[in-house]
XYZ file of C-alpha atoms in Angstrom:
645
model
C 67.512 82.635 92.905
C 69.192 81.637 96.045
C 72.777 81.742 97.308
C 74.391 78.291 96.638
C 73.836 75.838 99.262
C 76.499 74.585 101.747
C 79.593 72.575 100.538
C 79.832 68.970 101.844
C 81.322 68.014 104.837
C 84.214 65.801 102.977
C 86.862 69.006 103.131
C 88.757 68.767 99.682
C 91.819 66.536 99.024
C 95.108 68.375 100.215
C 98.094 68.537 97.401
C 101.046 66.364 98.441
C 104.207 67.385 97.569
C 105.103 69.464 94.456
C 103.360 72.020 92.608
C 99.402 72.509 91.895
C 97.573 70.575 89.527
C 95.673 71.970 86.510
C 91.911 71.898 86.686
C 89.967 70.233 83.837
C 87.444 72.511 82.200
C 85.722 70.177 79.909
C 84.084 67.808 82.587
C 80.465 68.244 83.614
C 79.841 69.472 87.038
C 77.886 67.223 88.958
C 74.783 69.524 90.625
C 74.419 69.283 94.154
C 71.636 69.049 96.273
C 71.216 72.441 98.856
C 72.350 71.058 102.731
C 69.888 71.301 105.431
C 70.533 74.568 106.823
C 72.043 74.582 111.297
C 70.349 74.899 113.357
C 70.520 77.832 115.613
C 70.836 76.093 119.774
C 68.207 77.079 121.765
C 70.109 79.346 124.251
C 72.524 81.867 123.221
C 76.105 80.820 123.925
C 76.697 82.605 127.579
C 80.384 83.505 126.261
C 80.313 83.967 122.162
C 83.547 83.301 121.136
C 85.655 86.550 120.794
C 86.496 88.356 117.460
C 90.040 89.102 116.169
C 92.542 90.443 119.008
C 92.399 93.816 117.077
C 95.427 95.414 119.709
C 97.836 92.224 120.092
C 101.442 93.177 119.079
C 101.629 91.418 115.329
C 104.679 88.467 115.838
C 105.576 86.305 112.949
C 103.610 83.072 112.259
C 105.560 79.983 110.969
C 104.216 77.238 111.012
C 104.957 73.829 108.707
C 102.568 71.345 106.516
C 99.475 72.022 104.486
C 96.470 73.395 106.375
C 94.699 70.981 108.428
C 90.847 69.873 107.013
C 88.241 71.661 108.093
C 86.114 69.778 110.755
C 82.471 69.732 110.670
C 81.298 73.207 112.204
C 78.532 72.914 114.859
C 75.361 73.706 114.540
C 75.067 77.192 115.373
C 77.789 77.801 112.819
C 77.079 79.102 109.888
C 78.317 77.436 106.659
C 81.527 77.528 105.266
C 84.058 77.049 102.271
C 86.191 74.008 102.007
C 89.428 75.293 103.020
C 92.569 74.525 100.811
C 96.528 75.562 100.707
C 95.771 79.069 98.914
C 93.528 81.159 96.877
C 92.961 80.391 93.341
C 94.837 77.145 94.213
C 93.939 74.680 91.848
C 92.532 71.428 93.978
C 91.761 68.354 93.718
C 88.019 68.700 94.624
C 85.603 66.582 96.571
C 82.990 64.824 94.356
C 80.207 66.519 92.728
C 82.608 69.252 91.274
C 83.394 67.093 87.763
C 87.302 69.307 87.914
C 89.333 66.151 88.050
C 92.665 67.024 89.175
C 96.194 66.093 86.234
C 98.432 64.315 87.738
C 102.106 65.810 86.396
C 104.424 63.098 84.300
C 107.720 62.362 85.428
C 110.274 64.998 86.092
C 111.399 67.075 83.634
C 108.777 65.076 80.601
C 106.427 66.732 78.944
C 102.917 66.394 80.043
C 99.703 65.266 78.247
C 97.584 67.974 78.105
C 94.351 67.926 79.658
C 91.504 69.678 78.397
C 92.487 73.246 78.083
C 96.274 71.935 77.086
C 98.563 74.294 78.399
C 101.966 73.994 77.624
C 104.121 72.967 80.798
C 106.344 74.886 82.021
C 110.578 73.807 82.472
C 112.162 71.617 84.971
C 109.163 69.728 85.635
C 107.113 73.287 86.514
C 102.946 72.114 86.129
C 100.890 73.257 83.888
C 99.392 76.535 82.979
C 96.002 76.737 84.895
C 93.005 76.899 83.079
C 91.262 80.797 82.736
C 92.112 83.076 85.743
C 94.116 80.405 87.679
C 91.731 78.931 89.904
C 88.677 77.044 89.848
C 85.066 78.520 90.485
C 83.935 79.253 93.865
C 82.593 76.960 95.711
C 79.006 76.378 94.620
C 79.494 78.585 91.834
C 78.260 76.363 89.084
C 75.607 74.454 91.510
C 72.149 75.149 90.567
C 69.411 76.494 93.067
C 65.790 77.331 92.346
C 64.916 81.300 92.744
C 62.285 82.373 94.485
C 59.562 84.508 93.057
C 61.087 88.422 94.363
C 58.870 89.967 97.160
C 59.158 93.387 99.050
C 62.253 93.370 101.069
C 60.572 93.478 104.601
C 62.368 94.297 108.187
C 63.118 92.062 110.020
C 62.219 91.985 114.499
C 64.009 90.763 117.538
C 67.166 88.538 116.798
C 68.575 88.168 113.384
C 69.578 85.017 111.883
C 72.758 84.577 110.147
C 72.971 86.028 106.823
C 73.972 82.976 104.807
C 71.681 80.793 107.196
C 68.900 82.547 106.122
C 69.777 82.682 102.441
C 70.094 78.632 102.175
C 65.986 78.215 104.192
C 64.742 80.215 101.275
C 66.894 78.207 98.814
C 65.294 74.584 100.481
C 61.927 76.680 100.648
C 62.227 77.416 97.134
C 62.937 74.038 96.382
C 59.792 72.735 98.363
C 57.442 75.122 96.725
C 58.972 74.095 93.378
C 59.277 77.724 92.457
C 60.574 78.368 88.753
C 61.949 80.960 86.947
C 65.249 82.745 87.008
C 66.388 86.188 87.272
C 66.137 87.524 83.461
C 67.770 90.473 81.986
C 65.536 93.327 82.233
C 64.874 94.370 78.827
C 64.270 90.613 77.688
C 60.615 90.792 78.148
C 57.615 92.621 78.332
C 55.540 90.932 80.159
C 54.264 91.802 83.512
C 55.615 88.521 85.354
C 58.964 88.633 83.953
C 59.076 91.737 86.044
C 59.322 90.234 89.229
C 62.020 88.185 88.894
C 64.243 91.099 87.336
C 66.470 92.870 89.455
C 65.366 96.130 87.620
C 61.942 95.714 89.875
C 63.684 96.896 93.027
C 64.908 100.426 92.384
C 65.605 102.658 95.768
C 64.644 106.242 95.301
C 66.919 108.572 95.238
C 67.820 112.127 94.641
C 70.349 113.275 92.790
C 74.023 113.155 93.688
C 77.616 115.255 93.183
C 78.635 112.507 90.550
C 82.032 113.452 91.080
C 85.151 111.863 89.342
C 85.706 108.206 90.439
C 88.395 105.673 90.654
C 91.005 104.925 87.159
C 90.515 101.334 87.745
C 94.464 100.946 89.404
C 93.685 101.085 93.010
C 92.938 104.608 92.769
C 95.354 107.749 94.284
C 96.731 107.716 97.955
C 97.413 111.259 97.967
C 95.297 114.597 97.277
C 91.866 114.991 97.627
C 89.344 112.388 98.164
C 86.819 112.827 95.049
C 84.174 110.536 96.081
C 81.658 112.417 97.914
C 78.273 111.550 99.229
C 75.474 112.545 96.730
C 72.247 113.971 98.723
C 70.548 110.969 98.862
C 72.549 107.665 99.118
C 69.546 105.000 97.470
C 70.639 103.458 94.842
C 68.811 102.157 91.549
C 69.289 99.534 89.275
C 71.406 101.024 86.272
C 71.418 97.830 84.260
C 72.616 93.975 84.271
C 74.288 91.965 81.441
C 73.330 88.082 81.058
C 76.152 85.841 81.698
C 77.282 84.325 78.317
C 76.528 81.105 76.826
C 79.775 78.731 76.877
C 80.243 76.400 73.710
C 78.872 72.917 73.954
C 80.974 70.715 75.583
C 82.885 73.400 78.209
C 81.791 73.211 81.695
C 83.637 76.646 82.811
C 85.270 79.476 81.045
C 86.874 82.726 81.889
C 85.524 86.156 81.891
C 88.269 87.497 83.777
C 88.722 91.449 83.639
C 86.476 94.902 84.210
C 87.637 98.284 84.324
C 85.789 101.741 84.917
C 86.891 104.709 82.912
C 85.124 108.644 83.273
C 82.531 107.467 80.560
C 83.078 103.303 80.334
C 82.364 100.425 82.017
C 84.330 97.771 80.066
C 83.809 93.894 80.464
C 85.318 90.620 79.394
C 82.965 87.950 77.513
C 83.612 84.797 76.079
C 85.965 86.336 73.044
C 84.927 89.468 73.256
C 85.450 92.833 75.304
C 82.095 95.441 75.573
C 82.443 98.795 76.524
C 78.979 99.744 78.230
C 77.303 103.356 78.561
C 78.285 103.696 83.152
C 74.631 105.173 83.475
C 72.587 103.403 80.553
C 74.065 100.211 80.095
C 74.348 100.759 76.082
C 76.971 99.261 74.488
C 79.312 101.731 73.202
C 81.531 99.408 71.583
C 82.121 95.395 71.372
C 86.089 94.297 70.817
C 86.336 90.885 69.373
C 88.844 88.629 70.328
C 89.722 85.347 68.591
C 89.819 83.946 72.440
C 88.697 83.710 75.971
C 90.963 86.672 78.236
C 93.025 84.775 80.288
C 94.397 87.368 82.652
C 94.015 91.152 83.029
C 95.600 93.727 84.444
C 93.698 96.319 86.361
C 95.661 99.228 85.760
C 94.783 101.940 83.357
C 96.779 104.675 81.895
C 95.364 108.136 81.530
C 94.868 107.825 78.251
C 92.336 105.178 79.366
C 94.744 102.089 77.838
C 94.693 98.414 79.637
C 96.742 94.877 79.193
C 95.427 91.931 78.835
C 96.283 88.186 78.263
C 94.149 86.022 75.935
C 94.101 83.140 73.787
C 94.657 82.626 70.277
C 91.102 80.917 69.342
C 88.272 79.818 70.872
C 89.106 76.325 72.909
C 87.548 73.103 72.580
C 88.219 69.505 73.613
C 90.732 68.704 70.585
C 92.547 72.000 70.663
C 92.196 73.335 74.008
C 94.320 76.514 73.313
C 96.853 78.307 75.450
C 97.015 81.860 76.640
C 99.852 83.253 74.361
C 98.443 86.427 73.172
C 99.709 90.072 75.090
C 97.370 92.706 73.747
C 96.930 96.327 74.818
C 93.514 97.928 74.792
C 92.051 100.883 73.852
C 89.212 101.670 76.351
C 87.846 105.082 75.013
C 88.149 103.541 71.304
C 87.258 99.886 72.205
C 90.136 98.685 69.646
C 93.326 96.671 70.010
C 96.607 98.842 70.214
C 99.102 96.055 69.372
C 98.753 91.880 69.846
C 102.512 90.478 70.860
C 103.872 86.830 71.639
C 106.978 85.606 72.930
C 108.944 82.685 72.785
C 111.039 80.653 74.925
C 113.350 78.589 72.712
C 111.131 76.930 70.086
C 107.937 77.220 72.237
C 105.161 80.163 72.725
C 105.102 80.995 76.168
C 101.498 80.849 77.986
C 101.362 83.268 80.076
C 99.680 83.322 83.675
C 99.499 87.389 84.238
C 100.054 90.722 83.412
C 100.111 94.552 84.322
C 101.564 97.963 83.370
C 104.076 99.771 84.890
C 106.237 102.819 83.885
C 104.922 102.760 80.181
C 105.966 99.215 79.806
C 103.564 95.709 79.468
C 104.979 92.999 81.334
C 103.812 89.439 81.028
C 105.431 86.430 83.391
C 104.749 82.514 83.715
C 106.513 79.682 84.485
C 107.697 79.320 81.139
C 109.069 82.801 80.573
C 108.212 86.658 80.565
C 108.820 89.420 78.560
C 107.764 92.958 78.283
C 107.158 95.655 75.933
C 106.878 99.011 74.989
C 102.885 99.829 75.679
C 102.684 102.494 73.460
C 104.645 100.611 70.531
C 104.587 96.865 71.022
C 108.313 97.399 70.586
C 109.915 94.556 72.407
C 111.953 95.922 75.366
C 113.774 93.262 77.587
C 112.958 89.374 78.419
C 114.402 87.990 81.836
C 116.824 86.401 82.427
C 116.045 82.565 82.619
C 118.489 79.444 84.008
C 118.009 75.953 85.659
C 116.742 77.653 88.777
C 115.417 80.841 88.345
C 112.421 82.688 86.442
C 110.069 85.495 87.050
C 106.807 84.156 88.196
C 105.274 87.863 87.553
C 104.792 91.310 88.104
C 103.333 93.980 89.683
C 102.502 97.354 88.086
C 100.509 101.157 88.481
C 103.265 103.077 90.027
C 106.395 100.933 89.369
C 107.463 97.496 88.255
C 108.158 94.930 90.400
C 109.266 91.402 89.856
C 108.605 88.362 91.921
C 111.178 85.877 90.370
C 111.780 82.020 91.760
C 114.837 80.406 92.372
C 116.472 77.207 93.882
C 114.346 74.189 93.666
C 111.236 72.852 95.562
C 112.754 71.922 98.540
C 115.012 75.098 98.659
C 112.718 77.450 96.707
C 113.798 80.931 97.581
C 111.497 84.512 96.341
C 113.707 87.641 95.048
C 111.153 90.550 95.190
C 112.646 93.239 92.299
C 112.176 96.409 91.793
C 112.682 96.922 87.825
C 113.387 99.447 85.713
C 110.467 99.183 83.176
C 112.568 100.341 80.387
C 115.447 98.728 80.330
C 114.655 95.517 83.059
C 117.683 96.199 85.162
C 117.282 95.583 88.983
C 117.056 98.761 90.792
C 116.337 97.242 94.263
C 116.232 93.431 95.701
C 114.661 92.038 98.684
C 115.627 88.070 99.293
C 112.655 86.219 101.006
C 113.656 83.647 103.518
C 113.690 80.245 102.180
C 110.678 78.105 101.649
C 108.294 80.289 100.978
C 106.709 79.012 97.456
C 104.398 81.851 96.642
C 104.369 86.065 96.810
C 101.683 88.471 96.021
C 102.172 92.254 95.227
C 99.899 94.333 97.292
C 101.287 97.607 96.842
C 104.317 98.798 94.771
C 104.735 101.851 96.254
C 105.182 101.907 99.168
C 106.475 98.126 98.278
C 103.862 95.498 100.085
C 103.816 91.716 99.544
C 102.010 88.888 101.097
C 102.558 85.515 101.734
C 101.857 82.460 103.446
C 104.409 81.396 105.694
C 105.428 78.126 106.139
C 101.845 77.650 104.616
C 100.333 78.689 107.674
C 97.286 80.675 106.976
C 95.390 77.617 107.300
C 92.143 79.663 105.890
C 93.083 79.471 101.753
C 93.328 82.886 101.678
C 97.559 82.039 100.932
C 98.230 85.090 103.410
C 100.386 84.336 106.846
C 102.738 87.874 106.351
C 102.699 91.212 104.356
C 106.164 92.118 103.991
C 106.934 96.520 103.834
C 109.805 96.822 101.876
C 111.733 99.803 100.903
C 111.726 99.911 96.887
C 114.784 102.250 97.048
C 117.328 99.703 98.965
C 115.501 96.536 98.844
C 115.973 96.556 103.152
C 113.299 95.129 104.887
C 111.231 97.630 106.382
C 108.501 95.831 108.747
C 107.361 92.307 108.848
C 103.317 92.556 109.313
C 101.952 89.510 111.346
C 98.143 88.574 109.906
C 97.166 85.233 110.974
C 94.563 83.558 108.332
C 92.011 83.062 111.405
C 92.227 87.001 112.321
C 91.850 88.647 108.673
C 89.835 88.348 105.359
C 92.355 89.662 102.894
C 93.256 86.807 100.103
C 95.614 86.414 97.269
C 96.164 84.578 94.586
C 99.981 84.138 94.716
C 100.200 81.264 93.217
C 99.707 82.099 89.362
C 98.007 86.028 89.237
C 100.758 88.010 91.243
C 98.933 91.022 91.768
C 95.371 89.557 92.865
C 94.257 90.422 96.243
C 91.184 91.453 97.363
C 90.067 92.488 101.282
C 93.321 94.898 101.019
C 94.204 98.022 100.049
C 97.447 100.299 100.423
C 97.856 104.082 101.238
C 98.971 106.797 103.809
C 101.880 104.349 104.358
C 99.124 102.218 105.825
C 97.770 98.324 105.078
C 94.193 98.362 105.530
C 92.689 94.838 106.014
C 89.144 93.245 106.821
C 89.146 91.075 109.629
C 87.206 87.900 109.812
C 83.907 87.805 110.487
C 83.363 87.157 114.405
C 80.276 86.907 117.100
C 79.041 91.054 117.615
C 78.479 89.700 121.170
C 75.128 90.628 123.294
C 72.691 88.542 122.683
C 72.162 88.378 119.086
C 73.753 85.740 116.783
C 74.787 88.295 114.809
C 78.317 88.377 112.931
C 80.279 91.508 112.199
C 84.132 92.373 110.722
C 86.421 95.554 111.165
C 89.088 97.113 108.796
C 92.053 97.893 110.694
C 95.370 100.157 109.562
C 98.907 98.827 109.826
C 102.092 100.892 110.055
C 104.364 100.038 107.453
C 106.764 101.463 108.992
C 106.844 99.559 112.204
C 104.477 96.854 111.121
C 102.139 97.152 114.207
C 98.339 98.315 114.289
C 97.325 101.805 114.118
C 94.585 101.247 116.795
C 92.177 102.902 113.998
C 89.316 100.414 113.353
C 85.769 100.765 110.841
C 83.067 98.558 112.156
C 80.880 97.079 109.318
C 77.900 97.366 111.512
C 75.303 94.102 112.701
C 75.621 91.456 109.880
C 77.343 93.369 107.561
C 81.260 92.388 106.304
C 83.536 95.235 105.069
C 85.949 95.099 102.672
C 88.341 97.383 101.247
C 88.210 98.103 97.421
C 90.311 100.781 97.258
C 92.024 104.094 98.224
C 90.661 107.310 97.150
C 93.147 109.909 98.006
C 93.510 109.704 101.790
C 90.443 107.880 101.940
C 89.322 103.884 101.834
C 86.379 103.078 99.649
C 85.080 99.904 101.168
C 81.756 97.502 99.873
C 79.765 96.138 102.698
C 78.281 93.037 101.886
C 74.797 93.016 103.614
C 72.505 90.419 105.690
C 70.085 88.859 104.310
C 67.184 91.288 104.704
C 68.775 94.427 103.354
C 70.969 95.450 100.269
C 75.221 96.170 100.219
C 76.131 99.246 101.135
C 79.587 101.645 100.082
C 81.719 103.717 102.668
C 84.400 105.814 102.772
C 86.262 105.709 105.758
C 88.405 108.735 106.617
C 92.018 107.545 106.752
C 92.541 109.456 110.103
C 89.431 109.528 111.982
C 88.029 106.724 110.409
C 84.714 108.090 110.501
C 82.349 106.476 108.114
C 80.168 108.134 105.252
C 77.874 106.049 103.101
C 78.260 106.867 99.564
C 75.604 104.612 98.058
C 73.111 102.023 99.631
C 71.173 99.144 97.499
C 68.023 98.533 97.353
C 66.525 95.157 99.558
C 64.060 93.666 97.224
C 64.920 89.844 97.588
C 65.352 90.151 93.182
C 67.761 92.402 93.761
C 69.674 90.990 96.547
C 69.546 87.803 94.578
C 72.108 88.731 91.949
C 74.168 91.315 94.543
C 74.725 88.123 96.974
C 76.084 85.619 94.099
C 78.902 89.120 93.507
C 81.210 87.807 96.463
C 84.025 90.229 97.152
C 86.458 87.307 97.410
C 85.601 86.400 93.917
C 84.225 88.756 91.822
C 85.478 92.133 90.249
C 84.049 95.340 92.376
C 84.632 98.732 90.512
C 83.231 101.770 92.276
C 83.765 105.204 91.059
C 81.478 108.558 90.053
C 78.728 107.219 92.382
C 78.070 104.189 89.999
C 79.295 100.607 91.557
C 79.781 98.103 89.208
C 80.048 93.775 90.223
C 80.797 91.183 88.109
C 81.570 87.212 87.605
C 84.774 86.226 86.488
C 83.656 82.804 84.971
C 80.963 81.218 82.723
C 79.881 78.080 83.019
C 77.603 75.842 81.375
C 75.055 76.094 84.063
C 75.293 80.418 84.208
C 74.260 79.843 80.953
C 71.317 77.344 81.238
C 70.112 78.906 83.796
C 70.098 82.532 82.748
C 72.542 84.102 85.606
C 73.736 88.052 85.644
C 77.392 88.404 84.487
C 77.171 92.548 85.566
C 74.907 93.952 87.254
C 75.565 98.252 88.211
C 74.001 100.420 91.027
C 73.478 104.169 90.312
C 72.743 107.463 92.867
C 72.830 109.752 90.152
């Protein structure tokens, strides 16, 4: 199995004026054929263009108007994503995708609901997205023909371009007219099935400190670090889970929501949540739900309980369902703790998100919120709705913070609230300037949100800004500059308030991937850095962690002083994860995959932009957030988990 081929070089529609447009789930994607990969020019470039100005004073970015289209890139290039307004931002695609876009009714009317049938939201709001808010990566659902697995072997000289390289074996595949798939591990016996498992490709190693790892909430930024580096950093394959089969009918559905617990590794299917063995893979428990999870949180209390959001049946193209449910989840037990709704007026609210804060669950959309007590159910406050203002959602782990909208489109102004959980009264309130439609909680203590200014990222990644604010006054404490063509972080602002990935918060620092740039010399290698932010004065720390020749960091999270980051690897070799010292920034590898191309076949479809990374106890743990008709004809991994121990 290959990485999915190129995306066309028609850049998708841009959204005109008004809000995003709900994604039909019912239509058949239309496959695409893989793109002829560049070609690499025949001479080096004598100047390669220069990476992110990792020392320029940050300034603010403003900007006006959608993101321009992407141009063609040139042939040295290596391939890229269609680039749209945000992440997660429901588009109107090119052709071949089979999502067409729902075009809203006239103000203020009730809409006719697509496939999935979400209830729209007052004064003309759109409709609630389909599962997880966004549509499938690109080439997500497009089919490619796996090569048979080989040795991993080391490459000489000058390296090619990871993703380059990954699309020639994809049209080499295709020429040989190699079958097969990558099938889960236990499924067969026979000796053939064996090399197209990712089970074949196990790293030796010895065995490690298997200390405590990560609760799942973005881990601790103070104390002691706990991940340490076991004695001999090659991984093994611990297991893989097969991605589920959708019902007939549904081209995409979500699977939204993993968490990691001391003895767990918990993950959403199709109406179901399993709670698998961390070392074995064997399922501890199975939770079944009536519906698909439509959100999750991914904070967990110590008592190992979670929130999520799901529907009330399974969907289908006469009764698509909406996403009413609030449940809380027992991890350790794999049971339900309570199942609420809410209301708003005569109509169920269908919620977009939700997250734990304080000991309360609270749920937001554009149709209402509420919140309750998590260890009860007990209802404990709603907010406060009018004409012109609603809570669009919240952020939890150490407090609970509110990004509610107000004004209208043209005038749309963000309040960024710090709540009391218990009793929903404002604490603390920081007034965004006007205009900016969307906000993202990063961090909520310290208080960090992102945005796109004046919808100037121009990358998708709906970051422009993050914005330090004090959660005690609601003052303004720095403004941090990070242009969409200098950093990797991305957020889903739009409908899942707390989604970011590439970014992580601690030591009163904003630690960010850059984008991947030219390593210079005369290799046509790429490379990325994370770099620290001051929150208090909003400029760079100077303190840098190079991901190393054709490897991209990322931050996952902290781990007491420390940043756990994932390096996603070249072609030849398998993903690696660091900790980087939050002073000296020094670099120690905690765990390193093995290359077999089997293995690196399901690692490279686990993009850190879209996919759920858990790392903790020297296990690391990837996984899809969708399903889709062609995951399940073509037997795709849902999970796959990497052990040291």
């Amino acid at each position: 199995m290959s990485q999915p081929p190129p995306p066309p070089n028609q850049p998708p529609q841009q959204p005109g004026f008004g809000p995003p447009q709900e994604p039909s789930e019912a239509q058949p994607l239309a496959p695409s054929a893989p793109a002829t990969p560049p070609t690499p020019p025949a001479q080096p470039p004598q100047q390669p263009p220069a990476g992110p100005d990792l020392n320029k004073a940050p300034q603010p970015q403003p900007g006006y108007g959608y993101p321009q289209a992407p141009g063609t890139p040139p042939p040295a290039a290596p391939p890229t994503p269609p680039q749209g307004p945000g992440y997660g931002y429901p588009q109107q695609p090119p052709a071949g995708y089979g999502y067409p876009a729902q075009q809203p009714g006239p103000y203020g009317q009730p809409q006719q609901p697509g496939p999935y049938g979400q209830q729209p939201g007052p004064y003309g709001q759109p409709q609630q997205p389909g599962p997880y808010g966004q549509q499938p990566p690109y080439g997500y659902a497009q089919p490619t023909v796996p090569m048979q697995a080989q040795p991993g072997q080391p490459g000489g000289g000058r390296k090619i371009n990871a993703q380059v390289a990954i699309i020639v074996s994809a049209v080499v595949a295709i020429a040989l007219i190699v079958g097969g798939g990558v099938w889960y591990a236990n499924s067969s016996g026979k000796d053939d099935d064996k090399q197209t498992t990712a089970e074949g490709g196990d790293t030796k190693g010895g065995e490690g400190d298997g200390k405590e790892g990560g609760s799942g909430d973005g881990g601790a930024t103070t104390g002691e670090a706990k991940e340490k580096a076991p004695a001999a950093t090659g991984s093994k394959v611990l297991f893989q889970v097969p991605s589920p089969k959708v019902p007939k009918g549904v081209t995409t559905i979500s699977i939204a929501g993993s968490w990691l617990t001391d003895s767990v590794y918990a993950k959403s299917g199709l109406s179901e949540i399993t709670g698998y063995d961390r070392k074995t893979g064997t399922k501890k428990w199975t939770l079944d739900l009536p519906g698909p999870v439509c959100a999750a949180t991914p904070h967990i209390t110590e008592d190992d309980k979670t929130a999520i959001v799901h529907k009330p049946a399974m969907p289908s193209k006469t009764d698509p369902q909406a996403c009413t449910e609030v449940a809380v989840v027992d991890l350790a037990a794999g049971s339900k703790v309570w199942t609420k709704t809410a209301k708003s007026g005569t109509m169920p609210v269908s919620f977009n998100n939700v997250t734990i804060g304080g000991g309360t669950v609270a749920a937001g959309s554009t149709s209402g919120g509420a919140a309750w007590d998590l260890a009860t159910g007990d209802e404990r406050w709603a907010p406060k709705t009018s004409d012109s203002c609603y809570d669009a959602g919240y952020g939890g782990g150490a407090k609970l913070v509110a990004v509610r909208k107000c004004g209208s489109y043209d005038q749309r102004q963000l309040h960024i609230q710090n709540v009391d959980p218990k009793s929903g009264d404002i604490l603390a309130e920081y007034k965004m300037d006007e205009g900016i439609e969307y906000a993202a909680v990063v961090s909520t203590d310290p208080l960090v949100v992102a945005a796109d200014v004046g919808d100037s990222a121009g990358d998708g990644s709906g970051i422009s800004d993050f914005f330090s604010i004090d959660n005690k006054t609601g003052k303004l404490r720095a403004r941090l500059s990070a242009p969409g063509d200098e950093f990797a972080a991305r957020c889903d602002a739009i409908y899942k308030v707390e989604n970011c990935t590439g970014v992580t918060v601690g030591n009163d620092r904003l630690y960010i991937a850059t984008e991947e740039h030219d390593s210079g010399g005369d290799s046509y290698s790429q490379t990325n850095e994370v770099v620290a932010f001051d929150l208090a004065t909003g400029k760079q720390t100077g303190q840098r962690a190079d991901a190393g020749e054709n490897y991209e960091i990322f931050p996952l999270r902290m781990d007491g002083p420390n940043v756990i980051a994932y390096k996603r690897p070249p072609y030849d070799k398998g993903g690696q994860v660091v900790s980087i010292d939050g002073e000296s920034f020094k670099e120690t590898v905690l765990m390193e995959n093995p290359s077999t191309e089997a293995v690196r076949d399901v690692e490279s479809r686990m993009s850190p932009d879209y996919s759920e990374i858990q790392f903790g106890q020297g296990g690391l743990y990837m996984s899809s957030v969708y399903a889709s008709d062609f995951t399940s004809r073509e037997k795709e991994y849902s999970v796959i988990a990497f052990g040291t121990g």
